[in-house]
């Protein structure tokens, strides 16, 4: 009887290990598909509530698709973006460097910008090169697209 229990435990362990390997492989394939075709950048995001209180930082991939930026969590299985940021009417309201403990959670040398899109206010943390690309994407808006790149004084 003890031999059957050991066999059952080793089979259960093998199934758990197989599921973990499969989950890691799925995350890698999903990431490759998100980045494939260009227009993607690593950036962390956190949502600010109506009172300006920030949520936790989440590591993700931003993907430019025309006039929107689709943001996907790195460690997630959803095919749809978690956040969609529209270029039309977007306001960049603040730019800063990470402070204190948040610097440990973000990419090295990250810059943080606060953007407002209608009722959504988020902070995006990205490398200098990614930030340059984001600002270029905003400035390349077609005529008639109201985009405010200058935070209020």
Coordinates of N, CA and C in Angstrom, one line a residue:
X1 N 0.8 -1.2 0.0 CA 0.0 0.0 0.0 C 0.9 1.3 0.0
X2 N 2.0 1.2 0.7 CA 2.9 2.4 0.8 C 3.5 2.7 -0.6
X3 N 3.7 1.7 -1.4 CA 4.2 1.9 -2.8 C 3.2 2.6 -3.7
X4 N 1.9 2.3 -3.5 CA 0.9 3.0 -4.3 C 0.8 4.5 -4.0
X5 N 1.0 4.8 -2.7 CA 0.9 6.2 -2.2 C 2.1 6.9 -2.8
X6 N 3.3 6.3 -2.8 CA 4.5 7.0 -3.3 C 4.3 7.2 -4.8
X7 N 3.8 6.3 -5.5 CA 3.5 6.4 -6.9 C 2.5 7.5 -7.2
X8 N 1.5 7.6 -6.4 CA 0.4 8.6 -6.6 C 1.0 10.0 -6.3
X9 N 1.9 10.1 -5.3 CA 2.5 11.4 -4.9 C 3.4 11.8 -6.0
X10 N 4.2 10.9 -6.6 CA 5.2 11.3 -7.7 C 4.4 11.6 -8.9
X11 N 3.3 11.0 -9.2 CA 2.5 11.3 -10.4 C 1.9 12.7 -10.2
X12 N 1.4 13.0 -9.0 CA 0.8 14.3 -8.8 C 1.9 15.4 -8.9
X13 N 3.1 15.1 -8.4 CA 4.2 16.1 -8.5 C 4.5 16.3 -10.0
X14 N 4.6 15.2 -10.7 CA 4.9 15.4 -12.2 C 3.8 16.2 -12.9
X15 N 2.6 16.0 -12.5 CA 1.5 16.8 -13.1 C 1.6 18.3 -12.8
X16 N 2.0 18.6 -11.5 CA 2.2 20.0 -11.1 C 3.3 20.6 -11.8
X17 N 4.4 19.9 -11.9 CA 5.6 20.4 -12.7 C 5.3 20.6 -14.1
X18 N 4.5 19.7 -14.7 CA 4.1 19.9 -16.1 C 3.2 21.1 -16.3
X19 N 2.3 21.3 -15.4 CA 1.4 22.5 -15.5 C 2.2 23.8 -15.3
X20 N 3.2 23.8 -14.4 CA 4.0 25.0 -14.3 C 4.8 25.3 -15.5
X21 N 5.4 24.3 -16.1 CA 6.2 24.4 -17.4 C 5.3 24.9 -18.5
X22 N 4.1 24.3 -18.6 CA 3.1 24.8 -19.6 C 2.7 26.2 -19.4
X23 N 2.5 26.6 -18.2 CA 2.1 28.0 -17.9 C 3.2 29.0 -18.3
X24 N 4.5 28.6 -18.0 CA 5.6 29.5 -18.4 C 5.8 29.5 -19.9
X25 N 5.6 28.4 -20.6 CA 5.6 28.4 -22.0 C 4.5 29.2 -22.7
X26 N 3.3 29.2 -22.1 CA 2.2 30.0 -22.6 C 2.5 31.5 -22.4
X27 N 3.1 31.9 -21.3 CA 3.5 33.3 -21.1 C 4.5 33.7 -22.1
X28 N 5.5 32.9 -22.3 CA 6.5 33.2 -23.3 C 6.0 33.4 -24.7
X29 N 5.1 32.5 -25.1 CA 4.5 32.6 -26.4 C 3.6 33.8 -26.5
X30 N 2.8 34.1 -25.5 CA 2.0 35.3 -25.5 C 2.8 36.6 -25.6
X31 N 3.9 36.6 -24.8 CA 4.8 37.8 -24.9 C 5.4 38.0 -26.3
X32 N 5.8 36.9 -26.9 CA 6.4 36.9 -28.2 C 5.4 37.4 -29.2
X33 N 4.1 37.0 -29.1 CA 3.1 37.4 -30.0 C 2.8 38.9 -29.8
X34 N 2.8 39.4 -28.6 CA 2.6 40.8 -28.3 C 3.7 41.7 -28.9
X35 N 4.9 41.3 -28.8 CA 6.0 42.0 -29.3 C 6.2 41.9 -30.8
X36 N 5.8 40.8 -31.4 CA 6.0 40.5 -32.8 C 5.3 41.6 -33.6
X37 N 6.0 42.1 -34.6 CA 5.4 43.1 -35.5 C 5.8 44.5 -35.1
X38 N 6.5 44.7 -34.1 CA 6.9 46.0 -33.7 C 5.9 46.8 -33.0
X39 N 6.2 48.1 -32.7 CA 5.3 48.9 -32.0 C 5.0 48.6 -30.6
X40 N 5.9 47.8 -30.0 CA 5.7 47.4 -28.6 C 6.8 47.9 -27.7
X41 N 6.5 48.2 -26.5 CA 7.5 48.7 -25.5 C 7.2 48.2 -24.1
X42 N 8.2 47.9 -23.4 CA 8.0 47.5 -22.0 C 7.7 48.7 -21.2
X43 N 6.7 48.7 -20.4 CA 6.4 49.8 -19.5 C 5.5 49.3 -18.3
X44 N 5.8 49.9 -17.2 CA 4.9 49.6 -16.0 C 3.8 50.6 -16.0
X45 N 2.7 50.2 -15.4 CA 1.5 51.1 -15.3 C 0.9 50.9 -13.9
X46 N 0.4 52.1 -13.4 CA -0.5 52.0 -12.3 C -1.6 53.0 -12.4
X47 N -2.8 52.7 -12.0 CA -3.9 53.5 -12.1 C -4.1 54.4 -10.9
X48 N -4.4 55.6 -11.1 CA -4.7 56.6 -10.0 C -6.2 56.7 -9.9
X49 N -6.7 56.6 -8.6 CA -8.1 56.7 -8.5 C -8.5 58.2 -8.5
X50 N -9.8 58.4 -8.3 CA -10.3 59.8 -8.4 C -9.7 60.8 -7.5
X51 N -9.1 60.3 -6.4 CA -8.5 61.2 -5.4 C -7.0 61.3 -5.6
X52 N -6.5 60.6 -6.7 CA -5.0 60.6 -7.0 C -4.2 59.6 -6.2
X53 N -4.9 58.7 -5.6 CA -4.2 57.6 -4.8 C -3.8 56.5 -5.8
X54 N -2.5 56.2 -5.8 CA -2.1 55.2 -6.8 C -2.3 53.8 -6.4
X55 N -2.6 52.9 -7.3 CA -2.6 51.5 -7.1 C -1.2 50.9 -7.2
X56 N -1.1 49.6 -7.2 CA 0.2 49.0 -7.3 C 0.8 49.1 -8.8
X57 N 2.1 49.1 -8.9 CA 2.7 49.1 -10.2 C 2.6 47.7 -10.8
X58 N 2.3 47.6 -12.1 CA 2.2 46.4 -12.8 C 3.1 46.4 -14.0
X59 N 3.9 45.4 -14.2 CA 4.8 45.3 -15.3 C 4.0 44.9 -16.5
X60 N 4.3 45.6 -17.7 CA 3.5 45.2 -18.8 C 4.2 45.6 -20.1
X61 N 3.4 45.4 -21.2 CA 3.9 45.7 -22.5 C 2.8 46.6 -23.2
X62 N 3.3 47.8 -23.6 CA 2.4 48.7 -24.3 C 2.6 48.5 -25.8
X63 N 1.5 48.4 -26.5 CA 1.5 48.2 -28.0 C 0.8 49.3 -28.7
X64 N 1.4 50.0 -29.6 CA 0.8 51.1 -30.3 C 0.0 50.4 -31.5
X65 N -1.3 50.8 -31.5 CA -2.2 50.4 -32.6 C -3.0 51.6 -33.1
X66 N -2.4 52.3 -34.1 CA -3.0 53.5 -34.6 C -3.1 54.6 -33.6
X67 N -4.3 55.0 -33.2 CA -4.4 56.1 -32.2 C -4.6 55.6 -30.8
X68 N -4.3 54.4 -30.5 CA -4.5 53.9 -29.1 C -3.2 53.1 -28.7
X69 N -3.0 53.1 -27.4 CA -1.9 52.3 -26.8 C -2.6 51.2 -26.0
X70 N -2.4 50.0 -26.4 CA -3.0 48.9 -25.7 C -1.9 48.4 -24.7
X71 N -2.3 48.3 -23.4 CA -1.4 47.9 -22.4 C -1.8 46.5 -21.9
X72 N -0.8 45.6 -21.9 CA -1.1 44.2 -21.5 C -0.1 43.9 -20.3
X73 N -0.6 43.2 -19.3 CA 0.2 42.7 -18.2 C 1.2 41.7 -18.7
X74 N 2.4 41.7 -18.2 CA 3.4 40.6 -18.6 C 2.9 39.3 -18.1
X75 N 2.5 39.3 -16.8 CA 2.2 38.0 -16.2 C 0.7 37.8 -16.1
X76 N 0.1 37.6 -17.3 CA -1.3 37.4 -17.4 C -1.5 36.6 -18.7
X77 N -2.7 36.0 -18.8 CA -3.0 35.2 -19.9 C -4.1 35.8 -20.8
X78 N -4.6 37.0 -20.4 CA -5.6 37.6 -21.3 C -5.1 38.0 -22.6
X79 N -5.9 37.8 -23.6 CA -5.4 38.3 -25.0 C -5.8 39.8 -25.2
X80 N -6.9 40.2 -24.5 CA -7.3 41.6 -24.6 C -6.5 42.5 -23.6
X81 N -6.3 43.8 -24.0 CA -5.5 44.6 -23.2 C -6.2 45.0 -21.9
X82 N -5.4 45.2 -20.8 CA -5.9 45.6 -19.5 C -6.3 47.0 -19.5
X83 N -5.6 47.9 -20.2 CA -5.9 49.3 -20.3 C -5.7 49.7 -21.8
X84 N -6.6 50.6 -22.2 CA -6.5 51.2 -23.5 C -6.4 52.7 -23.3
X85 N -5.3 53.3 -23.8 CA -5.1 54.7 -23.7 C -5.2 55.3 -25.1
X86 N -6.2 56.3 -25.2 CA -6.5 56.9 -26.5 C -5.6 58.1 -26.7
X87 N -5.1 58.3 -27.9 CA -4.2 59.5 -28.2 C -5.1 60.8 -28.2
X88 N -6.3 60.7 -28.8 CA -7.2 61.8 -28.9 C -7.6 62.3 -27.5
X89 N -7.2 63.6 -27.2 CA -7.6 64.2 -26.0 C -6.7 63.8 -24.8
X90 N -5.6 63.1 -25.1 CA -4.7 62.7 -24.0 C -4.0 63.9 -23.4
X91 N -3.9 63.9 -22.1 CA -3.1 65.0 -21.4 C -2.0 64.4 -20.6
X92 N -0.8 64.9 -20.9 CA 0.4 64.5 -20.1 C 0.4 65.5 -19.0
X93 N 0.1 65.1 -17.7 CA 0.0 66.1 -16.6 C 1.1 66.2 -15.7
X94 N 2.1 65.2 -15.8 CA 3.2 65.2 -14.9 C 4.3 64.3 -15.4
X95 N 5.6 64.7 -15.1 CA 6.7 63.9 -15.5 C 7.7 63.9 -14.3
X96 N 8.2 62.7 -13.9 CA 9.1 62.7 -12.7 C 9.9 61.5 -12.7
X97 N 10.9 61.4 -11.8 CA 11.7 60.2 -11.6 C 11.1 59.4 -10.5
X98 N 11.4 58.1 -10.5 CA 10.8 57.3 -9.3 C 11.4 57.7 -8.0
X99 N 10.6 57.6 -7.0 CA 11.0 58.1 -5.6 C 11.0 56.9 -4.7
X100 N 12.0 56.8 -3.8 CA 12.0 55.9 -2.7 C 11.9 54.4 -3.2
X101 N 10.9 53.7 -2.5 CA 10.8 52.3 -2.7 C 10.3 52.0 -4.2
X102 N 9.6 52.9 -4.8 CA 9.1 52.6 -6.2 C 10.2 52.5 -7.2
X103 N 11.4 53.1 -6.9 CA 12.6 52.9 -7.8 C 13.0 51.5 -7.8
X104 N 12.8 50.7 -6.7 CA 13.3 49.3 -6.7 C 12.3 48.5 -7.5
X105 N 11.1 48.9 -7.7 CA 10.1 48.1 -8.3 C 10.0 48.3 -9.8
X106 N 10.7 49.4 -10.3 CA 10.6 49.7 -11.7 C 11.9 49.5 -12.4
X107 N 11.9 49.6 -13.7 CA 13.1 49.4 -14.5 C 14.2 50.4 -14.1
X108 N 15.4 50.0 -14.2 CA 16.5 51.0 -13.9 C 16.4 52.2 -14.9
X109 N 16.6 53.4 -14.3 CA 16.6 54.6 -15.1 C 15.2 54.9 -15.7
X110 N 14.2 54.5 -15.1 CA 12.8 54.7 -15.6 C 12.4 56.2 -15.4
X111 N 11.6 56.7 -16.3 CA 10.9 58.0 -16.1 C 9.4 57.7 -15.9
X112 N 8.8 58.5 -15.2 CA 7.3 58.3 -14.9 C 6.6 59.5 -15.5
X113 N 5.5 59.2 -16.3 CA 4.7 60.3 -16.7 C 3.2 59.9 -16.3
X114 N 2.5 61.0 -15.9 CA 1.1 60.8 -15.6 C 0.3 61.3 -16.8
X115 N -0.6 60.5 -17.2 CA -1.4 60.8 -18.4 C -2.9 60.7 -18.0
X116 N -3.7 61.5 -18.6 CA -5.2 61.5 -18.4 C -5.8 61.3 -19.7
X117 N -6.7 60.3 -19.8 CA -7.5 60.0 -21.0 C -8.9 59.9 -20.5
X118 N -9.7 60.9 -20.8 CA -11.1 61.0 -20.4 C -11.1 60.8 -18.8
X119 N -11.8 59.8 -18.3 CA -11.9 59.6 -16.9 C -10.8 58.7 -16.3
X120 N -9.9 58.3 -17.1 CA -8.8 57.4 -16.7 C -7.5 58.2 -16.4
X121 N -6.9 58.1 -15.3 CA -5.6 58.7 -15.0 C -4.7 57.6 -14.6
X122 N -3.6 57.5 -15.3 CA -2.6 56.4 -15.0 C -1.2 57.0 -15.0
X123 N -0.3 56.3 -14.4 CA 1.2 56.7 -14.5 C 1.8 55.5 -15.3
X124 N 2.7 55.9 -16.2 CA 3.4 55.0 -17.0 C 4.9 55.2 -16.7
X125 N 5.6 54.1 -16.4 CA 7.0 54.1 -16.1 C 7.7 53.4 -17.2
X126 N 8.7 54.1 -17.9 CA 9.4 53.5 -19.0 C 10.8 54.0 -19.1
X127 N 11.6 53.4 -19.9 CA 12.9 53.8 -20.2 C 12.9 55.1 -20.9
X128 N 14.1 55.8 -21.0 CA 14.2 57.0 -21.7 C 13.8 56.8 -23.2
X129 N 14.3 55.8 -23.8 CA 14.1 55.5 -25.2 C 12.6 55.3 -25.5
X130 N 11.9 54.5 -24.6 CA 10.5 54.2 -24.7 C 9.7 55.5 -24.5
X131 N 10.1 56.4 -23.6 CA 9.4 57.6 -23.3 C 9.5 58.5 -24.6
X132 N 10.7 58.6 -25.2 CA 10.9 59.3 -26.4 C 9.9 58.8 -27.5
X133 N 9.8 57.5 -27.6 CA 8.9 57.0 -28.6 C 7.4 57.3 -28.3
X134 N 7.1 57.3 -27.0 CA 5.7 57.6 -26.6 C 5.4 59.1 -26.9
X135 N 6.3 60.0 -26.6 CA 6.1 61.4 -26.9 C 6.0 61.7 -28.4
X136 N 6.9 60.9 -29.1 CA 6.8 61.1 -30.6 C 5.5 60.6 -31.1
X137 N 5.0 59.5 -30.6 CA 3.7 59.0 -31.0 C 2.6 60.0 -30.7
X138 N 2.7 60.7 -29.6 CA 1.7 61.7 -29.2 C 1.8 62.9 -30.2
X139 N 3.0 63.4 -30.4 CA 3.2 64.5 -31.3 C 2.9 64.2 -32.8
X140 N 2.9 63.0 -33.1 CA 2.5 62.6 -34.5 C 1.0 62.5 -34.7
X141 N 0.3 62.9 -33.8 CA -1.2 62.8 -33.9 C -1.6 63.6 -35.2
X142 N -2.7 63.1 -35.9 CA -3.1 63.8 -37.0 C -3.7 65.2 -36.7
X143 N -3.8 66.1 -37.6 CA -4.4 67.4 -37.4 C -5.8 67.2 -36.8
X144 N -6.1 68.1 -35.8 CA -7.4 68.0 -35.2 C -7.5 67.1 -34.0
X145 N -6.4 66.4 -33.7 CA -6.4 65.6 -32.5 C -5.8 66.5 -31.3
X146 N -6.7 66.8 -30.4 CA -6.2 67.6 -29.2 C -5.3 66.7 -28.3
X147 N -4.1 67.0 -28.2 CA -3.1 66.3 -27.4 C -2.4 67.4 -26.6
X148 N -2.3 67.3 -25.3 CA -1.7 68.3 -24.4 C -0.4 67.7 -23.8
X149 N 0.7 68.1 -24.3 CA 2.0 67.5 -23.8 C 2.7 68.4 -22.8
X150 N 2.1 69.5 -22.4 CA 2.7 70.4 -21.4 C 1.9 70.4 -20.1
X151 N 2.5 69.8 -19.1 CA 1.7 69.8 -17.8 C 1.5 71.2 -17.3
X152 N 0.4 71.4 -16.6 CA 0.1 72.8 -16.0 C 1.2 73.2 -15.1
X153 N 1.5 74.5 -15.1 CA 2.5 75.0 -14.2 C 2.0 75.2 -12.8

